[in-house]
Amino acid sequence: MPDRSNPSSKKRKGGAKYGKQASRVAIESGDAIEGTENRGEEDEDTDDEDIEAQIRRELEGLQPGKDKTRQFQPVQMDMPCVTFMRLDPSIDPVQLVHRLCSEAHAHPETKKSRWIKRMHPVTSIRKTLSVDLTTFAKEILKPHFHSGGPPKTYAIRPTVRGNSKLNRDIIIKTVADAVGPEHPVNLKNYDLMILVDVAQNVIGMSVVQGDYDKLKRFNLAEIYDPSPKAEPADTATESKA
């Protein structure tokens, strides 16, 4: 869940290798979003470079420096196959993830990640034990649904991991009530998708654009190498005499 000042999670494969690569990929796209370029720190990875050497070099590059602000910080949490990233408040996590996935969709041949799978941007997070879900939802939804303009269609997609207090039904009903009846639900052709991620005792929420499914639900692995569609089974028919 990338969040501006709190932990963000991205599903990953490859153990500790992932967190370092996520920071490198995010910094590349973050520089583009902010309109700056760190030409003196350009990544010099090659396909032939030993992966251990890549990881070692990336680790060295992530060491805090006196005149270097760390915009992306891995946060350790005891969740298999999920890594959390803390983002600088100046970076919009939704914009960042959308930019990464849009670039990957437009140029899948320029693969920039080996271990990252699905990314979950969150605008803000709360503790599940103390959260008022209705108030939290209205805060996140206001710029998108309650700031004027015509009605928008929407869908809600909750993900719950390791939490027994909140479930999908509670989340969907509470968030839908917070959106209000003036905005119709459309599960396929939505204008906006509301993402709600619950991971243990933390809940994060964000609103993303209508190309969420087109961008494979922000799954970089699927964007780069789409899974083959299942072929329809042949149907055998027998003619009657």
PDB file of C-alpha atoms in Angstrom:
ATOM      1  CA  MET A   1       0.000   0.000   0.000  1.00  0.00           C
ATOM      2  CA  PRO A   2       2.082   3.137  -0.946  1.00  0.00           C
ATOM      3  CA  ASP A   3       1.020   6.016   1.319  1.00  0.00           C
ATOM      4  CA  ARG A   4       2.463   9.540   1.391  1.00  0.00           C
ATOM      5  CA  SER A   5       3.736   9.375   4.960  1.00  0.00           C
ATOM      6  CA  ASN A   6       2.883   5.893   6.116  1.00  0.00           C
ATOM      7  CA  PRO A   7       3.757   2.311   5.128  1.00  0.00           C
ATOM      8  CA  SER A   8       2.780   1.121   1.679  1.00  0.00           C
ATOM      9  CA  SER A   9       2.545  -2.445   0.502  1.00  0.00           C
ATOM     10  CA  LYS A  10       3.411  -4.114  -2.751  1.00  0.00           C
ATOM     11  CA  LYS A  11       3.125  -7.842  -3.292  1.00  0.00           C
ATOM     12  CA  ARG A  12       6.390  -9.344  -4.318  1.00  0.00           C
ATOM     13  CA  LYS A  13       8.336 -12.441  -5.187  1.00  0.00           C
ATOM     14  CA  GLY A  14      11.984 -13.066  -4.394  1.00  0.00           C
ATOM     15  CA  GLY A  15      12.363 -12.324  -0.692  1.00  0.00           C
ATOM     16  CA  ALA A  16      14.640  -9.477   0.369  1.00  0.00           C
ATOM     17  CA  LYS A  17      15.568  -8.714  -3.238  1.00  0.00           C
ATOM     18  CA  TYR A  18      12.168  -7.083  -3.763  1.00  0.00           C
ATOM     19  CA  GLY A  19      12.339  -4.192  -1.324  1.00  0.00           C
ATOM     20  CA  LYS A  20      15.532  -2.811  -2.820  1.00  0.00           C
ATOM     21  CA  GLN A  21      14.237  -3.110  -6.379  1.00  0.00           C
ATOM     22  CA  ALA A  22      10.915  -1.481  -5.484  1.00  0.00           C
ATOM     23  CA  SER A  23      12.766   1.559  -4.181  1.00  0.00           C
ATOM     24  CA  ARG A  24      14.874   1.795  -7.337  1.00  0.00           C
ATOM     25  CA  VAL A  25      11.887   1.523  -9.691  1.00  0.00           C
ATOM     26  CA  ALA A  26       9.836   3.971  -7.623  1.00  0.00           C
ATOM     27  CA  ILE A  27      12.640   6.537  -7.553  1.00  0.00           C
ATOM     28  CA  GLU A  28      12.960   6.359 -11.356  1.00  0.00           C
ATOM     29  CA  SER A  29       9.270   7.098 -11.821  1.00  0.00           C
ATOM     30  CA  GLY A  30       9.170   9.566  -8.954  1.00  0.00           C
ATOM     31  CA  ASP A  31      11.855  11.673 -10.608  1.00  0.00           C
ATOM     32  CA  ALA A  32       9.794  11.733 -13.798  1.00  0.00           C
ATOM     33  CA  ILE A  33       6.667  12.805 -11.930  1.00  0.00           C
ATOM     34  CA  GLU A  34       8.457  15.650 -10.190  1.00  0.00           C
ATOM     35  CA  GLY A  35      10.100  16.700 -13.467  1.00  0.00           C
ATOM     36  CA  THR A  36      13.668  16.201 -12.255  1.00  0.00           C
ATOM     37  CA  GLU A  37      16.453  13.899 -13.342  1.00  0.00           C
ATOM     38  CA  ASN A  38      19.313  12.526 -11.268  1.00  0.00           C
ATOM     39  CA  ARG A  39      21.675  12.076 -14.170  1.00  0.00           C
ATOM     40  CA  GLY A  40      24.664  11.548 -11.918  1.00  0.00           C
ATOM     41  CA  GLU A  41      22.917   8.574 -10.336  1.00  0.00           C
ATOM     42  CA  GLU A  42      21.568   6.847 -13.429  1.00  0.00           C
ATOM     43  CA  ASP A  43      21.006   3.127 -13.051  1.00  0.00           C
ATOM     44  CA  GLU A  44      23.660   1.185 -14.937  1.00  0.00           C
ATOM     45  CA  ASP A  45      22.087  -2.271 -14.641  1.00  0.00           C
ATOM     46  CA  THR A  46      22.619  -4.635 -17.536  1.00  0.00           C
ATOM     47  CA  ASP A  47      20.930  -7.955 -18.198  1.00  0.00           C
ATOM     48  CA  ASP A  48      24.310  -9.677 -17.924  1.00  0.00           C
ATOM     49  CA  GLU A  49      25.112  -8.280 -14.478  1.00  0.00           C
ATOM     50  CA  ASP A  50      25.093 -10.817 -11.659  1.00  0.00           C
ATOM     51  CA  ILE A  51      21.918 -10.341  -9.584  1.00  0.00           C
ATOM     52  CA  GLU A  52      23.856 -10.400  -6.303  1.00  0.00           C
ATOM     53  CA  ALA A  53      25.971  -7.528  -7.622  1.00  0.00           C
ATOM     54  CA  GLN A  54      22.810  -5.626  -8.558  1.00  0.00           C
ATOM     55  CA  ILE A  55      21.369  -6.080  -5.079  1.00  0.00           C
ATOM     56  CA  ARG A  56      24.651  -5.081  -3.422  1.00  0.00           C
ATOM     57  CA  ARG A  57      24.870  -1.924  -5.538  1.00  0.00           C
ATOM     58  CA  GLU A  58      21.225  -1.063  -4.869  1.00  0.00           C
ATOM     59  CA  LEU A  59      21.776  -1.513  -1.129  1.00  0.00           C
ATOM     60  CA  GLU A  60      24.716   0.867  -1.275  1.00  0.00           C
ATOM     61  CA  GLY A  61      22.592   3.385  -3.167  1.00  0.00           C
ATOM     62  CA  LEU A  62      19.880   3.225  -0.499  1.00  0.00           C
ATOM     63  CA  GLN A  63      22.216   4.080   2.373  1.00  0.00           C
ATOM     64  CA  PRO A  64      21.154   7.423   3.916  1.00  0.00           C
ATOM     65  CA  GLY A  65      23.440  10.341   3.074  1.00  0.00           C
ATOM     66  CA  LYS A  66      23.872  13.734   4.690  1.00  0.00           C
ATOM     67  CA  ASP A  67      22.587  15.694   1.699  1.00  0.00           C
ATOM     68  CA  LYS A  68      20.194  13.075   0.334  1.00  0.00           C
ATOM     69  CA  THR A  69      16.534  12.859   1.349  1.00  0.00           C
ATOM     70  CA  ARG A  70      15.132   9.344   1.237  1.00  0.00           C
ATOM     71  CA  GLN A  71      11.848   9.528  -0.649  1.00  0.00           C
ATOM     72  CA  PHE A  72      11.145   5.787  -0.452  1.00  0.00           C
ATOM     73  CA  GLN A  73      11.784   3.717   2.668  1.00  0.00           C
ATOM     74  CA  PRO A  74      11.040  -0.014   3.072  1.00  0.00           C
ATOM     75  CA  VAL A  75       9.147  -0.769   6.293  1.00  0.00           C
ATOM     76  CA  GLN A  76       9.569  -4.190   7.893  1.00  0.00           C
ATOM     77  CA  MET A  77       6.321  -6.009   8.759  1.00  0.00           C
ATOM     78  CA  ASP A  78       5.781  -9.678   9.450  1.00  0.00           C
ATOM     79  CA  MET A  79       3.710 -10.463   6.360  1.00  0.00           C
ATOM     80  CA  PRO A  80       4.940 -13.099   3.881  1.00  0.00           C
ATOM     81  CA  CYS A  81       5.143 -11.918   0.275  1.00  0.00           C
ATOM     82  CA  VAL A  82       4.147  -8.326   1.110  1.00  0.00           C
ATOM     83  CA  THR A  83       6.542  -5.400   1.451  1.00  0.00           C
ATOM     84  CA  PHE A  84       5.525  -1.990   2.765  1.00  0.00           C
ATOM     85  CA  MET A  85       7.037   1.267   1.520  1.00  0.00           C
ATOM     86  CA  ARG A  86       6.946   4.648   3.245  1.00  0.00           C
ATOM     87  CA  LEU A  87       6.783   7.571   0.774  1.00  0.00           C
ATOM     88  CA  ASP A  88       7.773  11.183   1.200  1.00  0.00           C
ATOM     89  CA  PRO A  89       4.665  13.386   1.720  1.00  0.00           C
ATOM     90  CA  SER A  90       5.444  15.231  -1.526  1.00  0.00           C
ATOM     91  CA  ILE A  91       4.768  12.083  -3.586  1.00  0.00           C
ATOM     92  CA  ASP A  92       1.236  11.014  -4.490  1.00  0.00           C
ATOM     93  CA  PRO A  93       1.189   7.183  -4.225  1.00  0.00           C
ATOM     94  CA  VAL A  94      -1.770   6.809  -6.600  1.00  0.00           C
ATOM     95  CA  GLN A  95      -0.094   8.962  -9.243  1.00  0.00           C
ATOM     96  CA  LEU A  96       3.192   7.112  -8.779  1.00  0.00           C
ATOM     97  CA  VAL A  97       1.735   3.619  -9.177  1.00  0.00           C
ATOM     98  CA  HIS A  98      -0.453   4.702 -12.102  1.00  0.00           C
ATOM     99  CA  ARG A  99       2.607   6.178 -13.826  1.00  0.00           C
ATOM    100  CA  LEU A 100       4.630   2.987 -13.325  1.00  0.00           C
ATOM    101  CA  CYS A 101       1.865   0.768 -14.679  1.00  0.00           C
ATOM    102  CA  SER A 102       0.990   3.082 -17.587  1.00  0.00           C
ATOM    103  CA  GLU A 103       4.620   3.150 -18.696  1.00  0.00           C
ATOM    104  CA  ALA A 104       4.844  -0.633 -18.404  1.00  0.00           C
ATOM    105  CA  HIS A 105       1.614  -1.042 -20.402  1.00  0.00           C
ATOM    106  CA  ALA A 106       2.847   1.295 -23.146  1.00  0.00           C
ATOM    107  CA  HIS A 107       6.335  -0.259 -23.319  1.00  0.00           C
ATOM    108  CA  PRO A 108       6.234  -3.823 -21.945  1.00  0.00           C
ATOM    109  CA  GLU A 109       9.501  -4.580 -23.725  1.00  0.00           C
ATOM    110  CA  THR A 110      11.403  -2.240 -21.374  1.00  0.00           C
ATOM    111  CA  LYS A 111      10.906  -4.394 -18.303  1.00  0.00           C
ATOM    112  CA  LYS A 112      12.057  -2.563 -15.159  1.00  0.00           C
ATOM    113  CA  SER A 113      11.231  -5.092 -12.447  1.00  0.00           C
ATOM    114  CA  ARG A 114      11.916  -8.746 -11.787  1.00  0.00           C
ATOM    115  CA  TRP A 115      10.284  -9.339  -8.410  1.00  0.00           C
ATOM    116  CA  ILE A 116       7.424  -6.846  -8.089  1.00  0.00           C
ATOM    117  CA  LYS A 117       3.943  -8.216  -8.662  1.00  0.00           C
ATOM    118  CA  ARG A 118       0.840  -6.289  -7.632  1.00  0.00           C
ATOM    119  CA  MET A 119       1.146  -2.766  -6.197  1.00  0.00           C
ATOM    120  CA  HIS A 120      -1.429  -1.292  -3.825  1.00  0.00           C
ATOM    121  CA  PRO A 121      -1.325   2.518  -3.505  1.00  0.00           C
ATOM    122  CA  VAL A 122      -3.081   4.027  -0.501  1.00  0.00           C
ATOM    123  CA  THR A 123      -3.755   7.712   0.042  1.00  0.00           C
ATOM    124  CA  SER A 124      -3.848   7.329   3.813  1.00  0.00           C
ATOM    125  CA  ILE A 125      -3.889   4.624   6.489  1.00  0.00           C
ATOM    126  CA  ARG A 126      -5.445   4.081   9.912  1.00  0.00           C
ATOM    127  CA  LYS A 127      -5.275   1.509  12.706  1.00  0.00           C
ATOM    128  CA  THR A 128      -8.207  -0.901  12.431  1.00  0.00           C
ATOM    129  CA  LEU A 129      -8.720  -1.005  16.211  1.00  0.00           C
ATOM    130  CA  SER A 130      -9.535   2.701  16.436  1.00  0.00           C
ATOM    131  CA  VAL A 131     -10.724   3.656  12.960  1.00  0.00           C
ATOM    132  CA  ASP A 132     -14.162   5.152  12.340  1.00  0.00           C
ATOM    133  CA  LEU A 133     -14.562   3.623   8.895  1.00  0.00           C
ATOM    134  CA  THR A 134     -17.343   5.998   7.813  1.00  0.00           C
ATOM    135  CA  THR A 135     -15.341   9.110   8.723  1.00  0.00           C
ATOM    136  CA  PHE A 136     -12.188   7.691   7.136  1.00  0.00           C
ATOM    137  CA  ALA A 137     -14.037   6.809   3.926  1.00  0.00           C
ATOM    138  CA  LYS A 138     -15.620  10.272   3.634  1.00  0.00           C
ATOM    139  CA  GLU A 139     -12.194  11.880   4.032  1.00  0.00           C
ATOM    140  CA  ILE A 140     -10.722   9.830   1.175  1.00  0.00           C
ATOM    141  CA  LEU A 141     -13.812  10.042  -1.051  1.00  0.00           C
ATOM    142  CA  LYS A 142     -14.523  13.773  -0.730  1.00  0.00           C
ATOM    143  CA  PRO A 143     -12.190  15.051  -3.518  1.00  0.00           C
ATOM    144  CA  HIS A 144     -13.608  12.492  -5.953  1.00  0.00           C
ATOM    145  CA  PHE A 145     -17.332  12.295  -5.123  1.00  0.00           C
ATOM    146  CA  HIS A 146     -18.325  15.242  -2.923  1.00  0.00           C
ATOM    147  CA  SER A 147     -16.629  18.263  -4.482  1.00  0.00           C
ATOM    148  CA  GLY A 148     -19.145  19.120  -7.183  1.00  0.00           C
ATOM    149  CA  GLY A 149     -19.458  17.803 -10.711  1.00  0.00           C
ATOM    150  CA  PRO A 150     -21.723  15.224 -12.352  1.00  0.00           C
ATOM    151  CA  PRO A 151     -22.466  11.773 -10.880  1.00  0.00           C
ATOM    152  CA  LYS A 152     -19.735   9.172 -11.337  1.00  0.00           C
ATOM    153  CA  THR A 153     -20.033   5.423 -11.567  1.00  0.00           C
ATOM    154  CA  TYR A 154     -17.858   3.468  -9.191  1.00  0.00           C
ATOM    155  CA  ALA A 155     -16.872   0.054  -7.861  1.00  0.00           C
ATOM    156  CA  ILE A 156     -15.347  -0.995  -4.536  1.00  0.00           C
ATOM    157  CA  ARG A 157     -12.578  -3.576  -4.288  1.00  0.00           C
ATOM    158  CA  PRO A 158     -11.586  -4.572  -0.744  1.00  0.00           C
ATOM    159  CA  THR A 159      -8.658  -6.832   0.167  1.00  0.00           C
ATOM    160  CA  VAL A 160      -8.402  -8.234   3.702  1.00  0.00           C
ATOM    161  CA  ARG A 161      -5.354 -10.042   5.080  1.00  0.00           C
ATOM    162  CA  GLY A 162      -4.945 -11.229   8.664  1.00  0.00           C
ATOM    163  CA  ASN A 163      -7.813  -9.263  10.218  1.00  0.00           C
ATOM    164  CA  SER A 164     -10.983 -10.670  11.803  1.00  0.00           C
ATOM    165  CA  LYS A 165     -12.643  -7.359  12.733  1.00  0.00           C
ATOM    166  CA  LEU A 166     -13.280  -6.100   9.199  1.00  0.00           C
ATOM    167  CA  ASN A 167     -14.592  -8.215   6.338  1.00  0.00           C
ATOM    168  CA  ARG A 168     -15.547  -7.526   2.725  1.00  0.00           C
ATOM    169  CA  ASP A 169     -19.280  -7.107   3.417  1.00  0.00           C
ATOM    170  CA  ILE A 170     -18.738  -4.549   6.190  1.00  0.00           C
ATOM    171  CA  ILE A 171     -16.249  -2.583   4.083  1.00  0.00           C
ATOM    172  CA  ILE A 172     -18.398  -2.546   0.931  1.00  0.00           C
ATOM    173  CA  LYS A 173     -21.581  -1.456   2.743  1.00  0.00           C
ATOM    174  CA  THR A 174     -19.858   1.245   4.813  1.00  0.00           C
ATOM    175  CA  VAL A 175     -17.933   2.712   1.886  1.00  0.00           C
ATOM    176  CA  ALA A 176     -20.976   2.601  -0.435  1.00  0.00           C
ATOM    177  CA  ASP A 177     -23.048   4.459   2.178  1.00  0.00           C
ATOM    178  CA  ALA A 178     -20.270   7.061   2.425  1.00  0.00           C
ATOM    179  CA  VAL A 179     -20.288   7.548  -1.365  1.00  0.00           C
ATOM    180  CA  GLY A 180     -24.039   8.197  -1.353  1.00  0.00           C
ATOM    181  CA  PRO A 181     -26.939   7.242  -3.657  1.00  0.00           C
ATOM    182  CA  GLU A 182     -26.268  10.006  -6.193  1.00  0.00           C
ATOM    183  CA  HIS A 183     -23.346   8.020  -7.602  1.00  0.00           C
ATOM    184  CA  PRO A 184     -24.376   4.687  -9.195  1.00  0.00           C
ATOM    185  CA  VAL A 185     -22.457   1.439  -8.822  1.00  0.00           C
ATOM    186  CA  ASN A 186     -21.069  -0.105 -12.004  1.00  0.00           C
ATOM    187  CA  LEU A 187     -18.799  -3.087 -11.460  1.00  0.00           C
ATOM    188  CA  LYS A 188     -17.524  -3.264 -15.053  1.00  0.00           C
ATOM    189  CA  ASN A 189     -17.635   0.194 -16.655  1.00  0.00           C
ATOM    190  CA  TYR A 190     -16.790   2.345 -13.658  1.00  0.00           C
ATOM    191  CA  ASP A 191     -15.385   5.873 -13.702  1.00  0.00           C
ATOM    192  CA  LEU A 192     -13.573   5.376 -10.398  1.00  0.00           C
ATOM    193  CA  MET A 193     -12.408   2.366  -8.422  1.00  0.00           C
ATOM    194  CA  ILE A 194     -12.253   2.565  -4.609  1.00  0.00           C
ATOM    195  CA  LEU A 195      -9.469   0.366  -3.235  1.00  0.00           C
ATOM    196  CA  VAL A 196      -9.572  -0.662   0.420  1.00  0.00           C
ATOM    197  CA  ASP A 197      -6.650  -2.685   1.787  1.00  0.00           C
ATOM    198  CA  VAL A 198      -6.676  -4.235   5.251  1.00  0.00           C
ATOM    199  CA  ALA A 199      -3.398  -5.811   6.377  1.00  0.00           C
ATOM    200  CA  GLN A 200      -3.429  -7.109   9.939  1.00  0.00           C
ATOM    201  CA  ASN A 201      -4.166  -4.038  12.116  1.00  0.00           C
ATOM    202  CA  VAL A 202      -3.812  -1.419   9.356  1.00  0.00           C
ATOM    203  CA  ILE A 203      -6.383  -0.201   6.819  1.00  0.00           C
ATOM    204  CA  GLY A 204      -5.554   1.901   3.774  1.00  0.00           C
ATOM    205  CA  MET A 205      -7.817   3.462   1.169  1.00  0.00           C
ATOM    206  CA  SER A 206      -7.483   5.195  -2.196  1.00  0.00           C
ATOM    207  CA  VAL A 207      -9.490   6.106  -5.293  1.00  0.00           C
ATOM    208  CA  VAL A 208      -8.027   5.242  -8.699  1.00  0.00           C
ATOM    209  CA  GLN A 209      -9.113   5.883 -12.273  1.00  0.00           C
ATOM    210  CA  GLY A 210     -11.259   3.775 -14.575  1.00  0.00           C
ATOM    211  CA  ASP A 211      -8.301   2.087 -16.269  1.00  0.00           C
ATOM    212  CA  TYR A 212      -7.537   0.003 -13.165  1.00  0.00           C
ATOM    213  CA  ASP A 213      -8.537  -3.291 -14.802  1.00  0.00           C
ATOM    214  CA  LYS A 214      -6.920  -2.309 -18.097  1.00  0.00           C
ATOM    215  CA  LEU A 215      -3.665  -1.906 -16.159  1.00  0.00           C
ATOM    216  CA  LYS A 216      -4.111  -5.440 -14.774  1.00  0.00           C
ATOM    217  CA  ARG A 217      -5.083  -4.143 -11.326  1.00  0.00           C
ATOM    218  CA  PHE A 218      -1.606  -2.633 -11.017  1.00  0.00           C
ATOM    219  CA  ASN A 219       0.033  -6.049 -11.408  1.00  0.00           C
ATOM    220  CA  LEU A 220       3.354  -5.321 -13.130  1.00  0.00           C
ATOM    221  CA  ALA A 221       4.088  -9.012 -13.679  1.00  0.00           C
ATOM    222  CA  GLU A 222       0.813  -9.398 -15.611  1.00  0.00           C
ATOM    223  CA  ILE A 223       1.428  -6.224 -17.613  1.00  0.00           C
ATOM    224  CA  TYR A 224       4.869  -7.407 -18.707  1.00  0.00           C
ATOM    225  CA  ASP A 225       3.937 -11.076 -19.235  1.00  0.00           C
ATOM    226  CA  PRO A 226       0.152 -11.551 -19.456  1.00  0.00           C
ATOM    227  CA  SER A 227      -1.139 -14.979 -18.497  1.00  0.00           C
ATOM    228  CA  PRO A 228      -2.424 -16.869 -21.545  1.00  0.00           C
ATOM    229  CA  LYS A 229      -6.191 -16.997 -21.827  1.00  0.00           C
ATOM    230  CA  ALA A 230      -7.717 -20.447 -21.457  1.00  0.00           C
ATOM    231  CA  GLU A 231      -8.728 -21.975 -24.763  1.00  0.00           C
ATOM    232  CA  PRO A 232     -12.409 -22.979 -24.966  1.00  0.00           C
ATOM    233  CA  ALA A 233     -12.852 -26.721 -24.611  1.00  0.00           C
ATOM    234  CA  ASP A 234     -13.856 -28.630 -27.737  1.00  0.00           C
ATOM    235  CA  THR A 235     -17.412 -29.929 -27.572  1.00  0.00           C
ATOM    236  CA  ALA A 236     -17.996 -33.366 -29.047  1.00  0.00           C
ATOM    237  CA  THR A 237     -21.450 -34.018 -30.502  1.00  0.00           C
ATOM    238  CA  GLU A 238     -22.860 -37.293 -31.708  1.00  0.00           C
ATOM    239  CA  SER A 239     -25.302 -37.401 -34.577  1.00  0.00           C
ATOM    240  CA  LYS A 240     -28.417 -39.467 -34.146  1.00  0.00           C
ATOM    241  CA  ALA A 241     -29.228 -42.037 -36.763  1.00  0.00           C
TER     242      ALA A 241
END
